[in-house]
PDB file of C-alpha atoms in Angstrom:
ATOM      1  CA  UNK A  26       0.000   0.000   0.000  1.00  0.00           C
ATOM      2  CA  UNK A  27       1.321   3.535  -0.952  1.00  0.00           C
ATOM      3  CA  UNK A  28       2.391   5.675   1.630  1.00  0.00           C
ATOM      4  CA  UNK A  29      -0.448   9.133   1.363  1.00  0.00           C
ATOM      5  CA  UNK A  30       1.176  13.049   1.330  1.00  0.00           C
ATOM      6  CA  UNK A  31      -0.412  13.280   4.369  1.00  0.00           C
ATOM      7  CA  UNK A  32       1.608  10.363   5.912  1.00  0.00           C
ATOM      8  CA  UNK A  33       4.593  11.147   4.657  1.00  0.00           C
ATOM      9  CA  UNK A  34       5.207  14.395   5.725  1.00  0.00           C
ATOM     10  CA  UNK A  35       4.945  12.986   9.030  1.00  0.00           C
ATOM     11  CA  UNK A  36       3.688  16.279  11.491  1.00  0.00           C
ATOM     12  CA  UNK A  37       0.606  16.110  12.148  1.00  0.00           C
ATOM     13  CA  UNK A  38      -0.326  19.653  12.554  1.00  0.00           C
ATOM     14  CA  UNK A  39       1.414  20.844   9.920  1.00  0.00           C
ATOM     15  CA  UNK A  40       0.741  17.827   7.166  1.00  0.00           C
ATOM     16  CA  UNK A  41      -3.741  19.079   8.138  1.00  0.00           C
ATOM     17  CA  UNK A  42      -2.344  22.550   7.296  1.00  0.00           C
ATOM     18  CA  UNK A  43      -0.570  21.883   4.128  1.00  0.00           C
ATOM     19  CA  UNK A  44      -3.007  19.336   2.979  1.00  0.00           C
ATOM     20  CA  UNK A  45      -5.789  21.965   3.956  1.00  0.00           C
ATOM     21  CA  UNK A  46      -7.247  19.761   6.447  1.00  0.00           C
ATOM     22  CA  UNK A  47      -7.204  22.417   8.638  1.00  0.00           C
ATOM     23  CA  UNK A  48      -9.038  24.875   6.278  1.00  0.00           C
ATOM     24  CA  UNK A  49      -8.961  27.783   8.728  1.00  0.00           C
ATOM     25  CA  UNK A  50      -5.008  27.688   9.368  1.00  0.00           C
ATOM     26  CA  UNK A  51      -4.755  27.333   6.009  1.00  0.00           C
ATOM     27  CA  UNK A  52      -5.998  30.481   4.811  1.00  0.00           C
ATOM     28  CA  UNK A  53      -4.996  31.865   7.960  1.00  0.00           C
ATOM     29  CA  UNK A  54      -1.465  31.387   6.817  1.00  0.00           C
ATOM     30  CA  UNK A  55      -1.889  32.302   3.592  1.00  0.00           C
ATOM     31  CA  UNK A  56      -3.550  35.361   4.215  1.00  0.00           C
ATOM     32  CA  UNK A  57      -0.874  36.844   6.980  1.00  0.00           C
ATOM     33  CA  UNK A  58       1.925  35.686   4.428  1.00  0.00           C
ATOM     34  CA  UNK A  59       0.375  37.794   1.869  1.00  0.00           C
ATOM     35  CA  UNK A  60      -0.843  40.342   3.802  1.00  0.00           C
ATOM     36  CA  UNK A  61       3.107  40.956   4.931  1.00  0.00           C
ATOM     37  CA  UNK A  62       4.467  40.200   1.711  1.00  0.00           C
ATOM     38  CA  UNK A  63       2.317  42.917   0.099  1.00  0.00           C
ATOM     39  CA  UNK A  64       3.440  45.700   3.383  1.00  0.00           C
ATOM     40  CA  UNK A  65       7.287  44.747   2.613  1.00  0.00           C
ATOM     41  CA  UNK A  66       6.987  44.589  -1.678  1.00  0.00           C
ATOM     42  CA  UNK A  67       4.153  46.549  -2.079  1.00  0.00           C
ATOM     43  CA  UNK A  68       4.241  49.430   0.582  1.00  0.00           C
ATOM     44  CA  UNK A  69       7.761  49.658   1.454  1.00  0.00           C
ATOM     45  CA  UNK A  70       7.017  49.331   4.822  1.00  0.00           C
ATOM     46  CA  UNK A  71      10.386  47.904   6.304  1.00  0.00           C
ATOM     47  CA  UNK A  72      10.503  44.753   8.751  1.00  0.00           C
ATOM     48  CA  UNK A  73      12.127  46.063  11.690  1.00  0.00           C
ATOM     49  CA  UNK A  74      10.070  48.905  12.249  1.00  0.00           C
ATOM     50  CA  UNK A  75       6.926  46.388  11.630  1.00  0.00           C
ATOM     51  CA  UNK A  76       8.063  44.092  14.387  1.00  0.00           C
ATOM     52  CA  UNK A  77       8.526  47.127  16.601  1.00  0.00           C
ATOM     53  CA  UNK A  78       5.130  48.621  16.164  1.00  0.00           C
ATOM     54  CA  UNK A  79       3.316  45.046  16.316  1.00  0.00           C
ATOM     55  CA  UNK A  80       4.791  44.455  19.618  1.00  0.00           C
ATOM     56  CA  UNK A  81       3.852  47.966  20.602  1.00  0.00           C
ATOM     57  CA  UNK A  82       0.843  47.932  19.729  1.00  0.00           C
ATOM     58  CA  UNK A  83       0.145  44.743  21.297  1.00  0.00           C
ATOM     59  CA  UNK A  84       1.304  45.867  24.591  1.00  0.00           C
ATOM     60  CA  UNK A  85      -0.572  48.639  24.662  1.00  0.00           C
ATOM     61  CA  UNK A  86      -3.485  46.551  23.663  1.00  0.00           C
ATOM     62  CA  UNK A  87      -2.909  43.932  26.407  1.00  0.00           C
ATOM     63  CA  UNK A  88      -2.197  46.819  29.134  1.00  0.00           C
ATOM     64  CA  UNK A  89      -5.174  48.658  28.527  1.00  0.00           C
ATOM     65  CA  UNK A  90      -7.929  45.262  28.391  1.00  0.00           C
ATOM     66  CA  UNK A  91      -5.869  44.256  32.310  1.00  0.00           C
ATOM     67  CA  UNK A  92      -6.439  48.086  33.044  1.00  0.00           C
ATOM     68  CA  UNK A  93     -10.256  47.739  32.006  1.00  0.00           C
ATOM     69  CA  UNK A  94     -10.893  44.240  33.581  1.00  0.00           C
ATOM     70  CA  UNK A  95      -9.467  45.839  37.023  1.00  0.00           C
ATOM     71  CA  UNK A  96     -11.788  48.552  36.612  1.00  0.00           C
ATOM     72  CA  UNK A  97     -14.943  46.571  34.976  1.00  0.00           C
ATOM     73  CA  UNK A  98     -14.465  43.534  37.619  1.00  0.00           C
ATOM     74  CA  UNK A  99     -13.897  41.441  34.477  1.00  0.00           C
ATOM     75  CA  UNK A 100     -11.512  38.288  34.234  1.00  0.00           C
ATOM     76  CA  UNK A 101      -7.996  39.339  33.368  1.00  0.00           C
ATOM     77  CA  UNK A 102      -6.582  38.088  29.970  1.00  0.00           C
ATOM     78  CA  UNK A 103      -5.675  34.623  29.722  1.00  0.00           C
ATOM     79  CA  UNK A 104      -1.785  34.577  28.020  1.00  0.00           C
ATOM     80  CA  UNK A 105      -0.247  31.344  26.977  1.00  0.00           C
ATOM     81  CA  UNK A 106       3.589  30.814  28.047  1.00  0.00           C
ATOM     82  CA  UNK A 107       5.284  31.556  26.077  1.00  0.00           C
ATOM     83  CA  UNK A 108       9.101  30.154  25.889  1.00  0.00           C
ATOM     84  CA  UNK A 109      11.334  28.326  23.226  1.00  0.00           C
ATOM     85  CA  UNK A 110      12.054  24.699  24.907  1.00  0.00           C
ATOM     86  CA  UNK A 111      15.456  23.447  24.710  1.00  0.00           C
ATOM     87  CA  UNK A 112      13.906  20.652  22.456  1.00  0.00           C
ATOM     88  CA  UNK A 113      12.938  22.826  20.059  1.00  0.00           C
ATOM     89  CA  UNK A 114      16.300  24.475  19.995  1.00  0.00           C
ATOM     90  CA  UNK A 115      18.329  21.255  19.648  1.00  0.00           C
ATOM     91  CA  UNK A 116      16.057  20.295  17.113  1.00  0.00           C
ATOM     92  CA  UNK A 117      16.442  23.213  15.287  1.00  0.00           C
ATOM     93  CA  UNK A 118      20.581  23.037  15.690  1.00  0.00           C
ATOM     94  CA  UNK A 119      20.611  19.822  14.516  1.00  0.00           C
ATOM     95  CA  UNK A 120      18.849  20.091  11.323  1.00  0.00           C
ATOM     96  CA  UNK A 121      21.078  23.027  10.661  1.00  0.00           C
ATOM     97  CA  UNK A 122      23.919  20.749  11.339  1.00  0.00           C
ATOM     98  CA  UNK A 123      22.902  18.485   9.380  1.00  0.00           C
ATOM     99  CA  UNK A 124      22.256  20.839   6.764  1.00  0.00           C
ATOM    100  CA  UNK A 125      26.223  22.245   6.691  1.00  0.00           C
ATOM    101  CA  UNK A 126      27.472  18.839   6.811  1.00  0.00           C
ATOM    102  CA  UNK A 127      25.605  17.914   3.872  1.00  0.00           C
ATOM    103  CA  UNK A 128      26.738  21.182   1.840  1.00  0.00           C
ATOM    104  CA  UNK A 129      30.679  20.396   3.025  1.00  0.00           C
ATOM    105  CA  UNK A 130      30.020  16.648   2.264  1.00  0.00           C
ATOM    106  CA  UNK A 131      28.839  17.640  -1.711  1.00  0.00           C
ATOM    107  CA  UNK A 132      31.960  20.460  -1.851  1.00  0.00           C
ATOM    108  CA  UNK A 133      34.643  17.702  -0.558  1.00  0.00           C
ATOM    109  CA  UNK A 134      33.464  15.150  -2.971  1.00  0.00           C
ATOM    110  CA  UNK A 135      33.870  17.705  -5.947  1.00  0.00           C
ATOM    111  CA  UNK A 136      36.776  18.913  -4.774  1.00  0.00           C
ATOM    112  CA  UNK A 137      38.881  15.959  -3.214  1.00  0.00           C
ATOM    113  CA  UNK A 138      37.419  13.686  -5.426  1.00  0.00           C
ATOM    114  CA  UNK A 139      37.182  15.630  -8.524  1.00  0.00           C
ATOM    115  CA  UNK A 140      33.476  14.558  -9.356  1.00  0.00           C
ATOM    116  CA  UNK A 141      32.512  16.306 -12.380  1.00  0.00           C
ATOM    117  CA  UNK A 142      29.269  14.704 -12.347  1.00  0.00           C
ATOM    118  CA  UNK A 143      28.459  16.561  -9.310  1.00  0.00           C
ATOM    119  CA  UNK A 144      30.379  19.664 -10.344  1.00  0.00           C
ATOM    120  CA  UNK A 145      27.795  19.999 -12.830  1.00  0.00           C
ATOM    121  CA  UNK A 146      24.783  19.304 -11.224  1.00  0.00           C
ATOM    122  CA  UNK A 147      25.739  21.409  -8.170  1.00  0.00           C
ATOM    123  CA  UNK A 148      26.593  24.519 -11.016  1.00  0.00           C
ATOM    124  CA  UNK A 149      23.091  24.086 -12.395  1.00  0.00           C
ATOM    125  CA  UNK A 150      21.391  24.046  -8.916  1.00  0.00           C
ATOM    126  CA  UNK A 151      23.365  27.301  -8.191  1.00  0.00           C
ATOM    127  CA  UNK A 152      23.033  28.998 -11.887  1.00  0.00           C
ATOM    128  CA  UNK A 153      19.367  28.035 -11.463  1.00  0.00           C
ATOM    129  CA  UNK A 154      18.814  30.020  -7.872  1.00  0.00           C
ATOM    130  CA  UNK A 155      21.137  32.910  -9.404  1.00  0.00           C
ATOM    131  CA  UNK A 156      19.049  33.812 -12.430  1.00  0.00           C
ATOM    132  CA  UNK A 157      15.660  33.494 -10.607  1.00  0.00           C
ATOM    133  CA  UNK A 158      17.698  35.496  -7.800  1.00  0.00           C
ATOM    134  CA  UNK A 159      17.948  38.278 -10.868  1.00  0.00           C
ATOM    135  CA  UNK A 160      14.056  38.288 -11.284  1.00  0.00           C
ATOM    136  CA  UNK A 161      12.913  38.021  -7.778  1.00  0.00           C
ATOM    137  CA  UNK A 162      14.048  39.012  -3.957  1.00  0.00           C
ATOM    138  CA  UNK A 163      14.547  37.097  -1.373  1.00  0.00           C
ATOM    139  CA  UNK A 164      10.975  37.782   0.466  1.00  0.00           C
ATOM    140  CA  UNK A 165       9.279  37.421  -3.151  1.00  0.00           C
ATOM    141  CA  UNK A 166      10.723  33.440  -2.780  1.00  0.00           C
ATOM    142  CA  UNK A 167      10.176  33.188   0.855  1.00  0.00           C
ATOM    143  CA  UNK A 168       6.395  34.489  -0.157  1.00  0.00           C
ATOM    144  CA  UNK A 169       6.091  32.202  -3.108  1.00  0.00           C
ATOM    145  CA  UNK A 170       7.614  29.180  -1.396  1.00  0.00           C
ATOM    146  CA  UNK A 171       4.998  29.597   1.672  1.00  0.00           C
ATOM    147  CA  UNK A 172       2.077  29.027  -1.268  1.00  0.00           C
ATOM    148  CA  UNK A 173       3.831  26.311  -3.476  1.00  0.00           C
ATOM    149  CA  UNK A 174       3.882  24.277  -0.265  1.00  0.00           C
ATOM    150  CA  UNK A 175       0.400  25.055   0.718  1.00  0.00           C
ATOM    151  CA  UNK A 176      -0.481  24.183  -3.303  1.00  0.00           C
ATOM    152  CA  UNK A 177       2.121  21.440  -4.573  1.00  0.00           C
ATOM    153  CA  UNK A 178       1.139  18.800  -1.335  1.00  0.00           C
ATOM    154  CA  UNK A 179      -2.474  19.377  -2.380  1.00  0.00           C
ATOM    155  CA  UNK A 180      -2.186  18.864  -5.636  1.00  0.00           C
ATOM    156  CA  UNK A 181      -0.199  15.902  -5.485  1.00  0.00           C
ATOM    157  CA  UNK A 182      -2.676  14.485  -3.648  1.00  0.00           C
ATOM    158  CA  UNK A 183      -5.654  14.992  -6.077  1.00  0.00           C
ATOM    159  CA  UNK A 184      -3.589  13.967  -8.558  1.00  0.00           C
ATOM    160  CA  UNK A 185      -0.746  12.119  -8.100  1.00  0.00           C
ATOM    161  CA  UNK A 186      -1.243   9.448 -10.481  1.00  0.00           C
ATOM    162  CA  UNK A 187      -1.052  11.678 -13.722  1.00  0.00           C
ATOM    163  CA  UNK A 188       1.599  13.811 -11.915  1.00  0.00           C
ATOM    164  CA  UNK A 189       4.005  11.040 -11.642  1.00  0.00           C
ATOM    165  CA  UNK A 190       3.554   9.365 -14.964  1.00  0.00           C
ATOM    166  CA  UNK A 191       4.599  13.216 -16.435  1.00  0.00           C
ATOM    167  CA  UNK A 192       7.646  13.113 -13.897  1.00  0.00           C
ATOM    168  CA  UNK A 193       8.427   9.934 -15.207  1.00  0.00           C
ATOM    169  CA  UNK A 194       8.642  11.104 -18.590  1.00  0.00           C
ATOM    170  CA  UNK A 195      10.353  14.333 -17.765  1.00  0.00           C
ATOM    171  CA  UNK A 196      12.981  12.120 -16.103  1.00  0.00           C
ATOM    172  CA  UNK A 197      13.918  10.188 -18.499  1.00  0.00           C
ATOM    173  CA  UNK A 198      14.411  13.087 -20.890  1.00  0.00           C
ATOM    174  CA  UNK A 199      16.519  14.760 -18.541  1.00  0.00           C
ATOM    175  CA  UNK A 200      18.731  11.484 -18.096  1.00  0.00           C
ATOM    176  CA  UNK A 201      19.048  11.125 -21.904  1.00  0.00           C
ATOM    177  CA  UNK A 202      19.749  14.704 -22.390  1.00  0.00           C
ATOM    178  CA  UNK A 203      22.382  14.094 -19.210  1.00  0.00           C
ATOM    179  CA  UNK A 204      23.981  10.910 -20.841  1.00  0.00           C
ATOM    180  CA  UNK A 205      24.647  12.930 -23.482  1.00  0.00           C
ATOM    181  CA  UNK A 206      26.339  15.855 -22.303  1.00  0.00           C
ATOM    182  CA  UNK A 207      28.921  13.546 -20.284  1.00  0.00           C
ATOM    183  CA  UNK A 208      29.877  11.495 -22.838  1.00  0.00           C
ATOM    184  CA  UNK A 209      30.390  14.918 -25.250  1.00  0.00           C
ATOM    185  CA  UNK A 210      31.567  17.127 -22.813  1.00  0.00           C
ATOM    186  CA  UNK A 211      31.722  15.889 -18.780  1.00  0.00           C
ATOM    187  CA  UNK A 212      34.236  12.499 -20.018  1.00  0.00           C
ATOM    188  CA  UNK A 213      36.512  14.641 -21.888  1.00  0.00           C
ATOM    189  CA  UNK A 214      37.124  16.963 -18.817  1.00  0.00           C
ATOM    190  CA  UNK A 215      37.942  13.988 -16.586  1.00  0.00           C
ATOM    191  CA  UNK A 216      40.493  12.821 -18.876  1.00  0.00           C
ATOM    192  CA  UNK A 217      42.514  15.292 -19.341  1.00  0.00           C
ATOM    193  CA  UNK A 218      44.350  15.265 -16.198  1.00  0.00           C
ATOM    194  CA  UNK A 219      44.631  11.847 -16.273  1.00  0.00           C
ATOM    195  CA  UNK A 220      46.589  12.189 -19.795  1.00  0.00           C
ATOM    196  CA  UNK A 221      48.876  15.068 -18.462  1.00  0.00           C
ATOM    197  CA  UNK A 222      49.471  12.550 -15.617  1.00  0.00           C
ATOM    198  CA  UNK A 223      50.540  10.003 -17.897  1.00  0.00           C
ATOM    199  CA  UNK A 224      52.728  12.859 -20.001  1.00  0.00           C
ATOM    200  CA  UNK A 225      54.377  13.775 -16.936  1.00  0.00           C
ATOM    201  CA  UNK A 226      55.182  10.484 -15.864  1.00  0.00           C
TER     202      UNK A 226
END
């Protein structure tokens, strides 16, 4: 039995928001991330100054419904505690460690052991983010990345079946197209070093 979107993402909470089984944090989410996206883009309203004024306001806000429930006899407002656990902080750390590792692993294996398999691939990935980087800002991918993963999950879902048959096909394009460029191109820069080895020696 196939393993669902919803199993495999394996949080809970955040594979019903995704998957918009929560429907309310879903648009919830969506709604805030556009609603700051368009203040930052649209407005020019800056972030620090947006993150000072929020908690300012809020403050105020909070002081002045304790003030009123003193005065009104009314119960005081109920606020969660709120702290960072060291869990979450380890976790956190050690995805980011794993992360680094993974980025030193790929640059040692190119370098050390002169892969130019993944020389390539890791020169496409980057060319890739650079000319989208040319297009778009950083919070214009941070924006569009929040609704691709509130979209591409959901899709999937609906309609995974014709989805992977087309990533099947685009696959195998790409590995023919591949094949070919290593044996033209990728082959020829591997062994040349190995024939000025050979001069040398």
């Amino acid at each position: 039995m196939e393993e669902s979107v919803h199993q495999s993402i394996r949080f809970g909470s955040v594979a019903d928001l995704i998957m918009w089984k929560n429907r309310r944090g879903g648009f919830l989410l969506l709604g805030s991330t556009t609603l700051l996206w368009f203040l930052f883009e649209k407005c020019g309203y800056s972030f620090f100054p947006f993150v000072v004024n929020t908690q300012l306001l809020s403050v105020v806000i909070l002081f002045l419904w304790a003030k009123s429930a003193i005065l009104f006899n009314r119960p005081m407002p109920q606020l969660p505690n709120l702290e960072i656990t060291e869990e979450f902080v380890f976790m956190v750390a050690d995805a980011i460690r794993v992360w680094i590792n993974t980025v030193l692993a790929v640059a040692r294996e190119i370098y050390v052991g002169r892969n130019a398999k993944q020389l390539f691939r890791v020169s496409v990935v980057l060319w890739t983010v650079s000319f989208v980087g040319n297009f778009l800002n950083f919070l214009t991918i941070l924006y569009l990345g929040v609704v691709l993963s509130l979209l591409i999950p959901f899709l999937y879902e609906r309609y995974q079946d014709l989805i992977d048959e087309k990533l099947s096909l685009t696959h195998r394009v790409i590995q023919t197209q591949y094949r070919k460029i290593d044996e033209r191109l990728l082959q020829k820069i591997i062994a040349k070093p190995t024939n000025k080895i050979k001069k040398m020696q």
